[in-house]
CSV table of C-alpha atoms and ligand atoms in Angstrom, one decimal:
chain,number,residue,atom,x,y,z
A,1,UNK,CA,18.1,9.1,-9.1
A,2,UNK,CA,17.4,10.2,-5.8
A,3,UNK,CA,18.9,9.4,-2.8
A,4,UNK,CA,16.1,7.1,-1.0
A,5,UNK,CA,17.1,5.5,1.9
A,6,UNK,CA,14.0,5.6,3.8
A,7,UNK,CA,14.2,6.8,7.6
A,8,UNK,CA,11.4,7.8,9.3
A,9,UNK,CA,9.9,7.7,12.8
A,10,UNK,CA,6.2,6.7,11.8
A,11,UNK,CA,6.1,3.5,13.8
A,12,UNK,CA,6.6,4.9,16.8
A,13,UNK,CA,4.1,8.2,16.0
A,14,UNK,CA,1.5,6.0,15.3
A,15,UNK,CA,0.4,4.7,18.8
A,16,UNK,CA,-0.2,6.7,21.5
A,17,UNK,CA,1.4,6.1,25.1
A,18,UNK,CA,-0.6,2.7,26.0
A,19,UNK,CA,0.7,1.4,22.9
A,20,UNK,CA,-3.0,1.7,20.6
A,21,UNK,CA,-3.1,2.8,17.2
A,22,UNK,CA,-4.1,6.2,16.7
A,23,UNK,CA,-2.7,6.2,13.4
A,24,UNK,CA,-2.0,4.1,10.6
A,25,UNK,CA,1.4,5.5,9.2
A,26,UNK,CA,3.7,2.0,8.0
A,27,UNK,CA,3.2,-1.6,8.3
A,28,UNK,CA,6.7,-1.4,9.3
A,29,UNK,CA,7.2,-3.1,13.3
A,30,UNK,CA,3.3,-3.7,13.5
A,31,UNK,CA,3.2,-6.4,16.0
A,32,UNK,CA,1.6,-9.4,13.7
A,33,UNK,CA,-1.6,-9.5,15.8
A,34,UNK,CA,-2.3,-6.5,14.6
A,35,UNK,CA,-2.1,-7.0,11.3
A,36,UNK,CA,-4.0,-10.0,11.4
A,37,UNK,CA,-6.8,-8.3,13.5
A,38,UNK,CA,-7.3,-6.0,10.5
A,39,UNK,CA,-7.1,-8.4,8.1
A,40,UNK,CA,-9.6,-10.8,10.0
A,41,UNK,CA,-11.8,-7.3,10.1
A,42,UNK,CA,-11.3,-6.5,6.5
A,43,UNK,CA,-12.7,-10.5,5.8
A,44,UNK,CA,-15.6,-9.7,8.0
A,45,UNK,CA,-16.2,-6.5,6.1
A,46,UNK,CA,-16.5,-8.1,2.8
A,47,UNK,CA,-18.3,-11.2,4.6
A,48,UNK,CA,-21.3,-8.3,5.8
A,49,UNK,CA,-20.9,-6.8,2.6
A,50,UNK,CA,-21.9,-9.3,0.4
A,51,UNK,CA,-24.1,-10.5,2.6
A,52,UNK,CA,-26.0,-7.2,2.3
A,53,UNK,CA,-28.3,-7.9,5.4
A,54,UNK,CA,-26.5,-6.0,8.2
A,55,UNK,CA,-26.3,-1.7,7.7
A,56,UNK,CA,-22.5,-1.2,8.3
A,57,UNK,CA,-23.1,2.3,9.9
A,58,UNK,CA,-20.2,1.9,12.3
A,59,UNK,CA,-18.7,5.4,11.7
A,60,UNK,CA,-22.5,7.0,11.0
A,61,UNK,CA,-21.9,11.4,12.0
A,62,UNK,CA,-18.1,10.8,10.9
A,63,UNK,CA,-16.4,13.2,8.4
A,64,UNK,CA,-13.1,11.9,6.4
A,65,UNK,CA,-11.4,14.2,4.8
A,66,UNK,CA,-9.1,12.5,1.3
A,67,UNK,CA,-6.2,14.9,1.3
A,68,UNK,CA,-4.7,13.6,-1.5
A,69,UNK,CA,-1.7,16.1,-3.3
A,70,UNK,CA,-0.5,13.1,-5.6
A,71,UNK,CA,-3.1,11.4,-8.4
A,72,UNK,CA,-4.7,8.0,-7.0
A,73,UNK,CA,-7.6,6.2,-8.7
A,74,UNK,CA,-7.6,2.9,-6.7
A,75,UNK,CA,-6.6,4.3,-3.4
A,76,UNK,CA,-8.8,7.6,-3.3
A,77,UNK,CA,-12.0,6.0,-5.2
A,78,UNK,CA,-11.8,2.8,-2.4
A,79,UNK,CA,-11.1,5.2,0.7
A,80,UNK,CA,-14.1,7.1,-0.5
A,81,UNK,CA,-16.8,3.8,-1.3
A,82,UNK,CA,-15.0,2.6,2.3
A,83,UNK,CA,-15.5,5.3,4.2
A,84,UNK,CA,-19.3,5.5,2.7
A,85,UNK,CA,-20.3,2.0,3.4
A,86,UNK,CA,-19.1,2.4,7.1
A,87,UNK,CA,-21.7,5.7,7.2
A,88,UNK,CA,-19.3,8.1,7.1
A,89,UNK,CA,-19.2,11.4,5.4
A,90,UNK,CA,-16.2,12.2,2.8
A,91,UNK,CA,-14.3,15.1,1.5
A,92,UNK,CA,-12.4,14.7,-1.2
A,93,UNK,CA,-10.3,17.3,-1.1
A,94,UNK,CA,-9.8,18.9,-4.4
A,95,UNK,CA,-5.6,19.9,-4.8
A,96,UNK,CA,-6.1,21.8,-8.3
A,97,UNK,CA,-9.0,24.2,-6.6
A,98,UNK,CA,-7.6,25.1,-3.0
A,99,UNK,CA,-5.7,27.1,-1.9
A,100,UNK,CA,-2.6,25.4,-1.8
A,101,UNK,CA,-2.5,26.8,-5.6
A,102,UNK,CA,-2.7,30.1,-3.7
A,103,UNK,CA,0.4,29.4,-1.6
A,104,UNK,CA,-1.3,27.9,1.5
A,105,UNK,CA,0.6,25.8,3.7
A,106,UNK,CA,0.6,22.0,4.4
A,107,UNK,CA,-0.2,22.8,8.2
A,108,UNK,CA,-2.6,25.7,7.5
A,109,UNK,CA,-4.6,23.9,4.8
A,110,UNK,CA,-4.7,20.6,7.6
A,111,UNK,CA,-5.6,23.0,10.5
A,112,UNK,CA,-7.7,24.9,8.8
A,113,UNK,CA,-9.8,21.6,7.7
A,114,UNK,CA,-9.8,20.4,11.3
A,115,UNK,CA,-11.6,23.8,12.7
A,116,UNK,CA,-14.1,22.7,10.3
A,117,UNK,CA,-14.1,19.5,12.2
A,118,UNK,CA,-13.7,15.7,10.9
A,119,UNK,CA,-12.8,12.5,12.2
A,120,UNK,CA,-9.8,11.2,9.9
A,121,UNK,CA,-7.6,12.4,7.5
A,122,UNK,CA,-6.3,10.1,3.8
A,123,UNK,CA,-3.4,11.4,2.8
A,124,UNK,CA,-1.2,10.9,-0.1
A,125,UNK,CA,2.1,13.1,-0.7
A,126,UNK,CA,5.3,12.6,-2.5
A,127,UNK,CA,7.3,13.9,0.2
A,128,UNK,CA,8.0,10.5,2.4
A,129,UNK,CA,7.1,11.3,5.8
A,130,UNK,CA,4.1,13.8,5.2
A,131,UNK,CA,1.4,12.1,7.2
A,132,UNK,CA,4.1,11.4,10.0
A,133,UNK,CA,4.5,15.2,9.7
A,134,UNK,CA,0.6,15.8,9.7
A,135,UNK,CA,-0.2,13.2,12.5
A,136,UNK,CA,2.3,15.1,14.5
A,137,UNK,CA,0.7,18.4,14.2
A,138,UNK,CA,-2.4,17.9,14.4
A,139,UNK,CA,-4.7,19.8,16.9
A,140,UNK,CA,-7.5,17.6,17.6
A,141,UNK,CA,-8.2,14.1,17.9
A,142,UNK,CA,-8.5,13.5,13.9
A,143,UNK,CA,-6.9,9.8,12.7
A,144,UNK,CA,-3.9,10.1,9.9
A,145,UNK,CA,-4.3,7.4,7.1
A,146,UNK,CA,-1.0,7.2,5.2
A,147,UNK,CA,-2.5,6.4,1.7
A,148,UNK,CA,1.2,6.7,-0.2
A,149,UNK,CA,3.9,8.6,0.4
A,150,UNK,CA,7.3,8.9,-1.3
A,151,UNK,CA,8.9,5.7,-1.7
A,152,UNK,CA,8.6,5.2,2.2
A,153,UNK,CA,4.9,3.1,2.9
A,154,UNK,CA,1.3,2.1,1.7
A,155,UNK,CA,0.2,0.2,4.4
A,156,UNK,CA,-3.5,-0.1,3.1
A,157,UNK,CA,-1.4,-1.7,0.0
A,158,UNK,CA,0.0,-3.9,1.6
A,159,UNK,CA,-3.3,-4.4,4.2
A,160,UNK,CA,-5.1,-5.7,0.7
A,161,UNK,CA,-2.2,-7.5,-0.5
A,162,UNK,CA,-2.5,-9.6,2.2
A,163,UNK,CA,-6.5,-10.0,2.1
A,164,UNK,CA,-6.4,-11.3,-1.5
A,165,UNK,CA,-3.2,-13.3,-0.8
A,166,UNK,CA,-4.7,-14.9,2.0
A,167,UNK,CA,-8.1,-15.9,0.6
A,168,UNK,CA,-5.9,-18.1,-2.0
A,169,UNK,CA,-3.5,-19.2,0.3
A,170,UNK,CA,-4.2,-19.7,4.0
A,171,UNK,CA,-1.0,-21.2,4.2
A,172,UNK,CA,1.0,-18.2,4.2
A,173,UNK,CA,4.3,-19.7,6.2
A,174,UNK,CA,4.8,-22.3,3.2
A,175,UNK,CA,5.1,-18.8,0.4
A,176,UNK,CA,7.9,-18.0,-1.3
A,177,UNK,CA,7.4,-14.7,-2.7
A,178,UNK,CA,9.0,-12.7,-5.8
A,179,UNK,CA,8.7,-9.1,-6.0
A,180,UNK,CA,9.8,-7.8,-9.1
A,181,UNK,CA,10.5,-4.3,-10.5
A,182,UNK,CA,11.1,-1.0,-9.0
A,183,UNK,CA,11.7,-1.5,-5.7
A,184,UNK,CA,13.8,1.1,-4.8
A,185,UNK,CA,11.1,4.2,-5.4
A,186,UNK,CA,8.3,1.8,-4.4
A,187,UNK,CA,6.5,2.3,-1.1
A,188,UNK,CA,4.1,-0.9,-2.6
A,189,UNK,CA,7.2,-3.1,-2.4
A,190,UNK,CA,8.0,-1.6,1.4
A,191,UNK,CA,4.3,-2.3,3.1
A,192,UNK,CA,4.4,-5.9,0.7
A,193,UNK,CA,7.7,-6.6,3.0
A,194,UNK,CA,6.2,-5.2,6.0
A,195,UNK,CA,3.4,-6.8,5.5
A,196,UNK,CA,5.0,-10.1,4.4
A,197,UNK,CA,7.3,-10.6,7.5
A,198,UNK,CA,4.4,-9.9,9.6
A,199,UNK,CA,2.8,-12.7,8.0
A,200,UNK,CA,6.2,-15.2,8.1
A,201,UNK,CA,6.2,-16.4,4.9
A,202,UNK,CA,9.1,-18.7,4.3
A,203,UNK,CA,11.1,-16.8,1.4
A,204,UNK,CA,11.0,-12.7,-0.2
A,205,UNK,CA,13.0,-12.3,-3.1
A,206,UNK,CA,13.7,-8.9,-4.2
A,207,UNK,CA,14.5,-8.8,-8.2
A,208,UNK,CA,15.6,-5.6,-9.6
A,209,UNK,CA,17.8,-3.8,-12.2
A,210,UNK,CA,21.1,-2.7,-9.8
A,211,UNK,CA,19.5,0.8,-10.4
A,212,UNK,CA,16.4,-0.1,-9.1
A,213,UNK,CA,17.2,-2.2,-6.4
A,214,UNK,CA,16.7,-1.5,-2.3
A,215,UNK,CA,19.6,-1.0,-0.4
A,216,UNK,CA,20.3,-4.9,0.7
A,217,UNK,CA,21.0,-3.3,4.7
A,218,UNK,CA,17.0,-2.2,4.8
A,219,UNK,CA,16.3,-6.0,4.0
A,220,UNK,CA,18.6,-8.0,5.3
A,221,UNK,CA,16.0,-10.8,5.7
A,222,UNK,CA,15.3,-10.8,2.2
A,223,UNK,CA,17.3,-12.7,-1.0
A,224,UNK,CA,17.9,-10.0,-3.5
A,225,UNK,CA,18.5,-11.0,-7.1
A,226,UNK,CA,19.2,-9.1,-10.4
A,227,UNK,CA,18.2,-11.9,-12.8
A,228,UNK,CA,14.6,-12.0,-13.0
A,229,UNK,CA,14.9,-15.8,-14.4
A,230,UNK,CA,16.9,-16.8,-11.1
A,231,UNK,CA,14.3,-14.9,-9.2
A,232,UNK,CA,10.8,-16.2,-10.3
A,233,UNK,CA,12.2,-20.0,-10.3
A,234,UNK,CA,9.5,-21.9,-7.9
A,235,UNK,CA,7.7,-19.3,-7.1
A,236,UNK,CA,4.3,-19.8,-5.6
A,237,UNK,CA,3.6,-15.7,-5.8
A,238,UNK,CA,4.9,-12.8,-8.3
A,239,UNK,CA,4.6,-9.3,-7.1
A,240,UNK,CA,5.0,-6.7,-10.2
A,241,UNK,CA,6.2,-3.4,-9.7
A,242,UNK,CA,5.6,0.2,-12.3
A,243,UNK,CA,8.5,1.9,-13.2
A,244,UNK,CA,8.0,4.9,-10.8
A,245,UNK,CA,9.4,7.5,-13.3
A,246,UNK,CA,7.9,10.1,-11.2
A,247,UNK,CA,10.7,9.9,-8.6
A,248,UNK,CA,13.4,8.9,-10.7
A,249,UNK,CA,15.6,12.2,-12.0
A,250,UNK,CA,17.0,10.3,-15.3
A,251,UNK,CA,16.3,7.8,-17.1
A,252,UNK,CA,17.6,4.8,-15.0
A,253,UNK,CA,16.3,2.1,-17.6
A,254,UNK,CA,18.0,1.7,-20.7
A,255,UNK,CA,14.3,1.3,-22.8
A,256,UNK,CA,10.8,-0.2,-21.6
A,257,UNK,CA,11.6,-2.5,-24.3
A,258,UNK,CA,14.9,-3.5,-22.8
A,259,UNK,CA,13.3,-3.4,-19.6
A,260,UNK,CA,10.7,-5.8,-20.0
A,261,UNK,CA,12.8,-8.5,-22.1
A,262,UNK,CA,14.9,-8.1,-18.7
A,263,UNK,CA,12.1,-8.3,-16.3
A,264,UNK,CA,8.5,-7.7,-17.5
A,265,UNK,CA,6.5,-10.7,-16.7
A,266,UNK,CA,5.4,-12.9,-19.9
A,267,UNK,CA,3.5,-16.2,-20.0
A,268,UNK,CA,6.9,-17.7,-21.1
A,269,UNK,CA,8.8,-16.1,-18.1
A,270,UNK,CA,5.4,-17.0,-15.7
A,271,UNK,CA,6.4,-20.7,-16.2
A,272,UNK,CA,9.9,-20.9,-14.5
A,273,UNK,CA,7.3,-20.1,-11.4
A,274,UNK,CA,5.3,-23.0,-10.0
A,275,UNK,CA,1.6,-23.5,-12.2
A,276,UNK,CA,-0.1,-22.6,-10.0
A,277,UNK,CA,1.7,-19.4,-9.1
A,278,UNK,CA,-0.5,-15.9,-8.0
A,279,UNK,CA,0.3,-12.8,-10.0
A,280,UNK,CA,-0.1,-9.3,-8.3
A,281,UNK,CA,0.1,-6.3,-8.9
A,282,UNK,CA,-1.0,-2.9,-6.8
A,283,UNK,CA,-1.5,-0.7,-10.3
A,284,UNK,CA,-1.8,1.2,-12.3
A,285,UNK,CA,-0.1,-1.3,-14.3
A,286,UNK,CA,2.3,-0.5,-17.3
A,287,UNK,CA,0.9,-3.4,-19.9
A,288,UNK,CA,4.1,-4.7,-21.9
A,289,UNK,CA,6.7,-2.6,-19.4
A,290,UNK,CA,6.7,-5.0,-16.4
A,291,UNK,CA,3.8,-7.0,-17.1
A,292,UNK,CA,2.6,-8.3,-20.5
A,293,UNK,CA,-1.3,-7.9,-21.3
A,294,UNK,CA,-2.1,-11.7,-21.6
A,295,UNK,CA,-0.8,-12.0,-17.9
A,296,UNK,CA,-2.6,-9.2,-16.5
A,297,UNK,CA,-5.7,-10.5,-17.7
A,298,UNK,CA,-5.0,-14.4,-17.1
A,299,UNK,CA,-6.0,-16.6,-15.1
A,300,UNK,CA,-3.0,-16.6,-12.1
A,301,UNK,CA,-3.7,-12.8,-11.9
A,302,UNK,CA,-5.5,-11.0,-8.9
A,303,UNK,CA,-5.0,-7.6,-9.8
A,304,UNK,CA,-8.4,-7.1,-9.4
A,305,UNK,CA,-9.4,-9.1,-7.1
A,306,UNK,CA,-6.8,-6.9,-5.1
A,307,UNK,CA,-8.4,-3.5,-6.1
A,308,UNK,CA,-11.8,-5.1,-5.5
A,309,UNK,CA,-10.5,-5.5,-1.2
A,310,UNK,CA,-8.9,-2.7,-1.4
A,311,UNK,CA,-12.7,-1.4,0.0
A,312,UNK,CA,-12.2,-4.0,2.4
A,313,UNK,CA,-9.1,-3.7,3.8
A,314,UNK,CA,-9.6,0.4,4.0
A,315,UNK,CA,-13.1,-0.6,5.8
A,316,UNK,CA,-11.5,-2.0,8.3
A,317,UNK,CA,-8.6,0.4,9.1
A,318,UNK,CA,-11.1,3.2,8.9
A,319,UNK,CA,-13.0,1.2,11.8
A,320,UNK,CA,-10.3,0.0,13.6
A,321,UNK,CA,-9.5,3.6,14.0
A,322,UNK,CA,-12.4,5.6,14.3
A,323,UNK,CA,-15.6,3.8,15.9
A,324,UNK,CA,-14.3,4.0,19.4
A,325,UNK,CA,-12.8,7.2,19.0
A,326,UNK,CA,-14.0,10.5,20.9
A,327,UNK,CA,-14.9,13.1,18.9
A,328,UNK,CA,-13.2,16.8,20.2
B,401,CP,N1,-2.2,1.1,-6.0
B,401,CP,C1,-2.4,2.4,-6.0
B,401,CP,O1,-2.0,3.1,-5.0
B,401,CP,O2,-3.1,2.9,-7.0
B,401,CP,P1,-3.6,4.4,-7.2
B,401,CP,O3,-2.3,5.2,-7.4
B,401,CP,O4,-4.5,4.4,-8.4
B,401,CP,O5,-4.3,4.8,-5.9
């Protein structure tokens, strides 16, 4: 198991010296005005998007660059189709043919894509605090997307969470709110809880194997539970978690079996919530680990609903970062 407090500086290297986001790093101390700016952007997005009548060329002569050094297909895919609708141009940068297999640097490989010139930068890394470490670096006037890294934030996660939570219930201050599963190695669960006290809702509940639990001092403000029956009683929203096995350095469950008797979400277990309780889930799901099939594809879950605003939600960040930005 690693050791996974998260510490980073990312709020504070995200805006620059008037206090305007030049990056988007965490969700973590985003002033709730902002977050609801983007989220009232990402509904307008989807709103002119469905619509079809208005060309969404906002970023037209833009170049984003998806650095992405850990798989994605939600995250990458949406970034991309994003990016696109807004007029943009988009590299997806291929890990397994650079020349990072050839030994080349983090900082090389970015400034070596920058002299090439382009507007933003979508990265994913397993090493928490990458983009931080990018955006810090960089030599030009390039954006920093933090599309996942370690366990330490996915703000555009937790950006669309909120989108598809929102567009079910306005409401938001009346939620209480389970999220179940791996928290510890999650950077989902950390944007959700960003993302979720931004928004006020009225309860988080944080249900988790002791292994697998946050370290109660990071969330003070939220009820932590180990029972996952305790934990989804009166629910009005579930948040499912994937084992994240890729930062775990044993085995910290016992079996998925086990594991999902314990705290995988069945239609039995579903009931303790209230009926009309939303499921979520950021995927890729683990069907019969923390979520049972019948769930995933029932109707209380908006898992892809979620991955469908994902497009949305990464619309409006690449906007709200890029149209008014000059170009070196
Ligand atoms: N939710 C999420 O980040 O999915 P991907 O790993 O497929 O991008």
């Amino acid at each position: 198991m690693t050791n996974d407090t998260v510490t980073t500086s990312s709020a504070a290297a995200q805006v620059d010296r008037h206090g305007n986001l030049r990056h988007l790093l965490t969700l973590d101390g985003l002033p709730r005005e902002r977050v609801l700016a983007l989220l009232d952007r990402a509904d307008a997005m989807r709103r002119d998007s469905h619509a079809g009548t208005r060309p969404l060329d906002l970023l037209s002569g833009r170049t984003v660059i998806n650095l992405f050094f850990e798989p994605s297909t939600r995250t990458r895919t949406s970034f991309d189709l994003a990016a696109q609708r807004l007029g943009a141009k988009v590299i997806n940068f291929d890990l397994a043919s650079s020349s990072t297999i050839k030994g080349e640097s983090l900082l090389d490989t970015v400034h070596t894509l920058e002299a090439m010139h382009c507007d933003a930068f979508v990265v994913r890394h397993k090493e928490t605090g990458t983009p931080e470490f990018i955006a810090r670096h960089l030599r030009s006037q390039a954006a920093v997307i933090n599309a996942g890294d370690g366990n330490h934030a996915h703000p555009t996660q937790g950006l669309l969470d909120a989108v598809t939570l929102r567009r079910h219930r306005p409401e938001l201050g009346e939620l209480r709110v389970v999220i179940c599963g791996d928290i510890r190695h999650s950077r989902v669960a950390r944007s959700d809880i960003h993302m979720l006290r931004a928004l006020q809702v009225r309860e988080i509940r944080l249900c988790a194997p002791q292994e697998l639990q946050a370290d109660p001092a990071e969330f003070p403000d939220c009820h932590i539970f180990h029972n996952f029956d305790d934990a989804i009683d009166g629910v009005d929203v579930a948040i499912m978690l994937r084992l994240q096995k890729e930062r775990m350095q044993a085995a910290a469950i016992p079996s998925e079996a086990e594991y999902f008797q314990r705290y995988g979400l069945s239609i039995a277990r579903l009931r303790h919530a209230r009926s009309d309780c939303l499921v979520m889930h950021p995927g890729p799901v683990n069907r019969g680990v923390e979520i049972a099939g019948d769930v995933v594809d029932g109707p209380q879950s908006l898992i892809l609903e979620q991955v469908a605003n994902g497009v949305f939600a990464r619309m409006a960040a690449l906007a709200q970062l890029l149209e008014n930005r000059v170009g070196d």
